[in-house]
PDB file of C-alpha atoms in Angstrom:
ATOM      1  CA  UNK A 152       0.000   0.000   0.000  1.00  0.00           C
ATOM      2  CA  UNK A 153       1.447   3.659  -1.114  1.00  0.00           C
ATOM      3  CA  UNK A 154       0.758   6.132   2.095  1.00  0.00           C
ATOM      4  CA  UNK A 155       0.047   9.514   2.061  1.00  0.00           C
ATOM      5  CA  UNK A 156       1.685  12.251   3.852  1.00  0.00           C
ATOM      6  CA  UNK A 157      -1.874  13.921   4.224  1.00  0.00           C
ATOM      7  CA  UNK A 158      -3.050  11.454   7.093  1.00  0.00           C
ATOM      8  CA  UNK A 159      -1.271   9.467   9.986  1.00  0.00           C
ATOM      9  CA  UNK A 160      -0.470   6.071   8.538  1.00  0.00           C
ATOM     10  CA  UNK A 161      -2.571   4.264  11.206  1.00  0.00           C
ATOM     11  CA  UNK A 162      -5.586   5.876  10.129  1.00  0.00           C
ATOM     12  CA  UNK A 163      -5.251   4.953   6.894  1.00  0.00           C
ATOM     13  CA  UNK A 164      -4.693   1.274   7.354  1.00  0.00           C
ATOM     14  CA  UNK A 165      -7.540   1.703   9.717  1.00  0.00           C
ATOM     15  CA  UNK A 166      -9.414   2.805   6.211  1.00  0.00           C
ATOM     16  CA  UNK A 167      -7.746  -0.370   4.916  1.00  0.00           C
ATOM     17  CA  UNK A 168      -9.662  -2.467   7.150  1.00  0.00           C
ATOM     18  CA  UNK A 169     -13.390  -0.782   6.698  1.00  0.00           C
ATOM     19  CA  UNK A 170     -13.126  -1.270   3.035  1.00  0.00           C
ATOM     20  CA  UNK A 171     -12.202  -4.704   3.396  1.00  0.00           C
ATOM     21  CA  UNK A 172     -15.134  -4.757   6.515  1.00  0.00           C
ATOM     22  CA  UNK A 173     -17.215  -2.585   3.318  1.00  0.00           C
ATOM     23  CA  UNK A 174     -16.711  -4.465   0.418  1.00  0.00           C
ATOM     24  CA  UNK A 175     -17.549  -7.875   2.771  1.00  0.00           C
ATOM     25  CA  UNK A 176     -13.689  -9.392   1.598  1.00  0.00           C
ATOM     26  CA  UNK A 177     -13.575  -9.669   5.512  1.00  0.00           C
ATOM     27  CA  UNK A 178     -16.587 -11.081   6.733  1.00  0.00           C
ATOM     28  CA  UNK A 179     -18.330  -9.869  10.040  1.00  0.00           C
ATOM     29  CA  UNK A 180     -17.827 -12.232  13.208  1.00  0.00           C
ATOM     30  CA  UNK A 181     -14.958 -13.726  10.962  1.00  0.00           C
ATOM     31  CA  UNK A 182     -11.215 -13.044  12.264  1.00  0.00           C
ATOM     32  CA  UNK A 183      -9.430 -10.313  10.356  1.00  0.00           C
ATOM     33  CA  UNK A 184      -5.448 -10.460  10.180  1.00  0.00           C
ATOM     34  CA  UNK A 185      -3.567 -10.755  12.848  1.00  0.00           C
ATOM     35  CA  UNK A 186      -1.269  -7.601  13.630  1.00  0.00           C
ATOM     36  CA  UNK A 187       1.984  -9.344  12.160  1.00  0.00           C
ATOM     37  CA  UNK A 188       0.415 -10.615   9.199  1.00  0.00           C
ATOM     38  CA  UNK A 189      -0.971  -7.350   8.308  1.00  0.00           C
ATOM     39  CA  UNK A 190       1.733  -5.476   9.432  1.00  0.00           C
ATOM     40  CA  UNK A 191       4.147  -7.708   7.071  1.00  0.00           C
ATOM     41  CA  UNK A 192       1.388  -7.351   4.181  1.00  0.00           C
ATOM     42  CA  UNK A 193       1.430  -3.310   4.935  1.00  0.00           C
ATOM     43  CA  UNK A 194       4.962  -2.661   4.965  1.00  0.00           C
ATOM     44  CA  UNK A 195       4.707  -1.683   8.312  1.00  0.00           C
ATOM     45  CA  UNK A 196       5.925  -1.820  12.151  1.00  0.00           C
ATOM     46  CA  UNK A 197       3.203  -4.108  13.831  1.00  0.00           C
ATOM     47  CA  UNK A 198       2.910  -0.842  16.765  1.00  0.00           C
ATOM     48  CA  UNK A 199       1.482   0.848  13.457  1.00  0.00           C
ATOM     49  CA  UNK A 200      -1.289  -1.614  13.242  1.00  0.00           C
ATOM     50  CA  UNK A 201      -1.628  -2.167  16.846  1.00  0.00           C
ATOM     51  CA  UNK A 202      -2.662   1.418  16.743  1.00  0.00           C
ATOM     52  CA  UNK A 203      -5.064   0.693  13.928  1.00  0.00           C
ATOM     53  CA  UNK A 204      -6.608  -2.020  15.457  1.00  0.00           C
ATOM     54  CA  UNK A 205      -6.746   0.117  19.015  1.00  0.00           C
ATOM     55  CA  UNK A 206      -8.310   2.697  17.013  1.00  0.00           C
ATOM     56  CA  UNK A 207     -11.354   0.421  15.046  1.00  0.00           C
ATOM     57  CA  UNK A 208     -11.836  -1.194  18.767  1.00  0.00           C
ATOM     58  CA  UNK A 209     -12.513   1.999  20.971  1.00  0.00           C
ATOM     59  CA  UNK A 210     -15.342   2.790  17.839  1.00  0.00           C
ATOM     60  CA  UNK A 211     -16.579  -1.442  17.641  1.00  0.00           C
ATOM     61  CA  UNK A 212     -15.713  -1.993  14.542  1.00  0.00           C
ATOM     62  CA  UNK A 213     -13.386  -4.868  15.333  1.00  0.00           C
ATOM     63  CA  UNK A 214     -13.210  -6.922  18.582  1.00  0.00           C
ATOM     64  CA  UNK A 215     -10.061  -9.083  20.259  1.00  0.00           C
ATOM     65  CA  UNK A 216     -10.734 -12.648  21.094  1.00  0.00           C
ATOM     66  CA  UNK A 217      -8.390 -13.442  24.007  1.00  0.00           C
ATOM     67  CA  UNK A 218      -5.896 -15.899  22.332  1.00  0.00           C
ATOM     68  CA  UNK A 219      -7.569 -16.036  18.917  1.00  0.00           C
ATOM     69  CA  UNK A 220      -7.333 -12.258  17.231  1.00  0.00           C
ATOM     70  CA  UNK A 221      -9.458  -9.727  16.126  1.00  0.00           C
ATOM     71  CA  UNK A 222     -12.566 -10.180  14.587  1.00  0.00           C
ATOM     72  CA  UNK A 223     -15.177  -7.511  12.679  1.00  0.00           C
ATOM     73  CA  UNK A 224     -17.928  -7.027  15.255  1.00  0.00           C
ATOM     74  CA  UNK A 225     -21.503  -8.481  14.539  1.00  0.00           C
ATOM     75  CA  UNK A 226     -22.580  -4.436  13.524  1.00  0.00           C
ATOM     76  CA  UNK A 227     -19.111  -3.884  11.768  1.00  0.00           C
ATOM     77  CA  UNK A 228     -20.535  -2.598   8.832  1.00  0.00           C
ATOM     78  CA  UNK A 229     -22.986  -0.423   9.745  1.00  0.00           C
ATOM     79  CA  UNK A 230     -20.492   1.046  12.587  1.00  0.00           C
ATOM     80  CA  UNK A 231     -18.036   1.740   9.607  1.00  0.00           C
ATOM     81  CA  UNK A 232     -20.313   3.641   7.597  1.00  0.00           C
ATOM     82  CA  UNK A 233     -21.469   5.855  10.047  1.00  0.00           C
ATOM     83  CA  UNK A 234     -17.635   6.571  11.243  1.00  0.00           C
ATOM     84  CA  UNK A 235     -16.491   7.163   7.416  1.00  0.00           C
ATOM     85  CA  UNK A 236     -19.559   9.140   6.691  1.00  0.00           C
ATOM     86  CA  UNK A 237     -19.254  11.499   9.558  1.00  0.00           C
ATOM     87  CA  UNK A 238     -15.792  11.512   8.730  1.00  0.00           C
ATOM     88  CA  UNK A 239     -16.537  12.528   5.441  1.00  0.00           C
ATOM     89  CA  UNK A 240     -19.449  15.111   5.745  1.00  0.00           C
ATOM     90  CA  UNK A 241     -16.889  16.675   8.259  1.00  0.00           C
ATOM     91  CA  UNK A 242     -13.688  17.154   6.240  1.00  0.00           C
ATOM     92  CA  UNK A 243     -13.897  15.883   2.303  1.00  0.00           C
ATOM     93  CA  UNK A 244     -17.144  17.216   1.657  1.00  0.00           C
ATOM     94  CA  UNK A 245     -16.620  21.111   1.926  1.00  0.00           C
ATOM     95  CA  UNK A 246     -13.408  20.600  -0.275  1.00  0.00           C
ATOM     96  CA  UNK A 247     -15.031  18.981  -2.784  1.00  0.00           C
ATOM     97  CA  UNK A 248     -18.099  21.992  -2.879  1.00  0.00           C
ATOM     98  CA  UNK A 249     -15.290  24.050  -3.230  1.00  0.00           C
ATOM     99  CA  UNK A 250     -13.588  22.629  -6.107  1.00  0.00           C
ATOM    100  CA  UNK A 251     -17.066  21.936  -7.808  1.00  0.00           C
ATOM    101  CA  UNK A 252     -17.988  26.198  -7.367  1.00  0.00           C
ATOM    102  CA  UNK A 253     -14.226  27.137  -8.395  1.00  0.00           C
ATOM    103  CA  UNK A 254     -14.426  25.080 -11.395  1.00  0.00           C
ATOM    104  CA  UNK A 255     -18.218  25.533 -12.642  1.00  0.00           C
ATOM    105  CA  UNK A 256     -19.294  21.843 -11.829  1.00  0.00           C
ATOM    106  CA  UNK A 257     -22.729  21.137 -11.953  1.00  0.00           C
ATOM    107  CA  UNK A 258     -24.192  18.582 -10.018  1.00  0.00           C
ATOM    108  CA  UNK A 259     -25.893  16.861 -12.988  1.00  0.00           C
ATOM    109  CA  UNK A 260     -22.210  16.125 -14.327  1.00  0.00           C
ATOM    110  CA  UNK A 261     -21.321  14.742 -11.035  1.00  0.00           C
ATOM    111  CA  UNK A 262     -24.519  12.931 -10.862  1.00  0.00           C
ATOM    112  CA  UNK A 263     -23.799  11.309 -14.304  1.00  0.00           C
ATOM    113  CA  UNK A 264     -20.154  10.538 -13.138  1.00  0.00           C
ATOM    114  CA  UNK A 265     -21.294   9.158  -9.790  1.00  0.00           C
ATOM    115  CA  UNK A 266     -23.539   6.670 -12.007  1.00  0.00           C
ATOM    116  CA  UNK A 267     -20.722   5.728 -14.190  1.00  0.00           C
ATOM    117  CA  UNK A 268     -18.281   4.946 -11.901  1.00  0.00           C
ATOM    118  CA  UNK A 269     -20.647   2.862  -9.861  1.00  0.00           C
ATOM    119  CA  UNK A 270     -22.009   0.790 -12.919  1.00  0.00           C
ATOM    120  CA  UNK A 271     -17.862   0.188 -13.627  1.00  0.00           C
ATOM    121  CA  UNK A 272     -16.499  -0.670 -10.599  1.00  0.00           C
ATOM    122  CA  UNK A 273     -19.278  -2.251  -9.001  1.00  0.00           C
ATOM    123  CA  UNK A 274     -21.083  -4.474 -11.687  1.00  0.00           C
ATOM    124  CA  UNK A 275     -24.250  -5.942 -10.535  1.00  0.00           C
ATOM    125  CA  UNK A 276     -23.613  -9.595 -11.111  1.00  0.00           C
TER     126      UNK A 276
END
């Protein structure tokens, strides 16, 4: 995974692990990776991800299993969405109005665009 320098890495492997939560490639009530693997996967010192997971745990988004790991809570998904949508109505959103009034967007073009990407990337089997 590429980093930014816009974010602390921990948050963003903690964004990592709600798309994977998201896009159901890890499975609620199912154990995630454990902090090695992930770390080694990530490129990263495990205290990194130990920080990640500490993070999704104080919000319930994953759990520890005393001897077993971390799994995605039961509510993992929902709990993710409302986390990354606060997150974004907070601090993406205005920047993105901004950019759409300094460079004449309409909403009807982002609209279409919205409907374009979603009918690529995510093809209704």
């Amino acid at each position: 995974m590429e980093f930014n320098d816009q974010q602390a890495i921990y948050l963003q492997i903690a964004d990592y692990i709600c798309e994977k939560i998201l896009l159901e490639q890890w499975a609620v009530e199912e154990r995630i990776p454990s902090v090695r693997d992930l770390a080694a996967t990530m490129e990263v010192n495990p205290n990194t991800v130990v920080r990640s997971y500490d993070f999704l745990q104080q919000r319930d988004i994953i759990y520890n299993k005393r001897g077993l790991g971390y799994f995605a809570s039961a509510d993992a998904i929902t709990k993710v969405r409302v986390y990354r949508k606060e997150r974004f109505l907070e601090t993406e959103l205005p920047d993105f109005f901004r950019t759409l009034y300094l460079l004449d967007i309409t909403l009807e073009e982002i609209q279409e665009r919205y409907q374009n990407f979603v009918a690529e990337t995510y093809p209704t089997p």
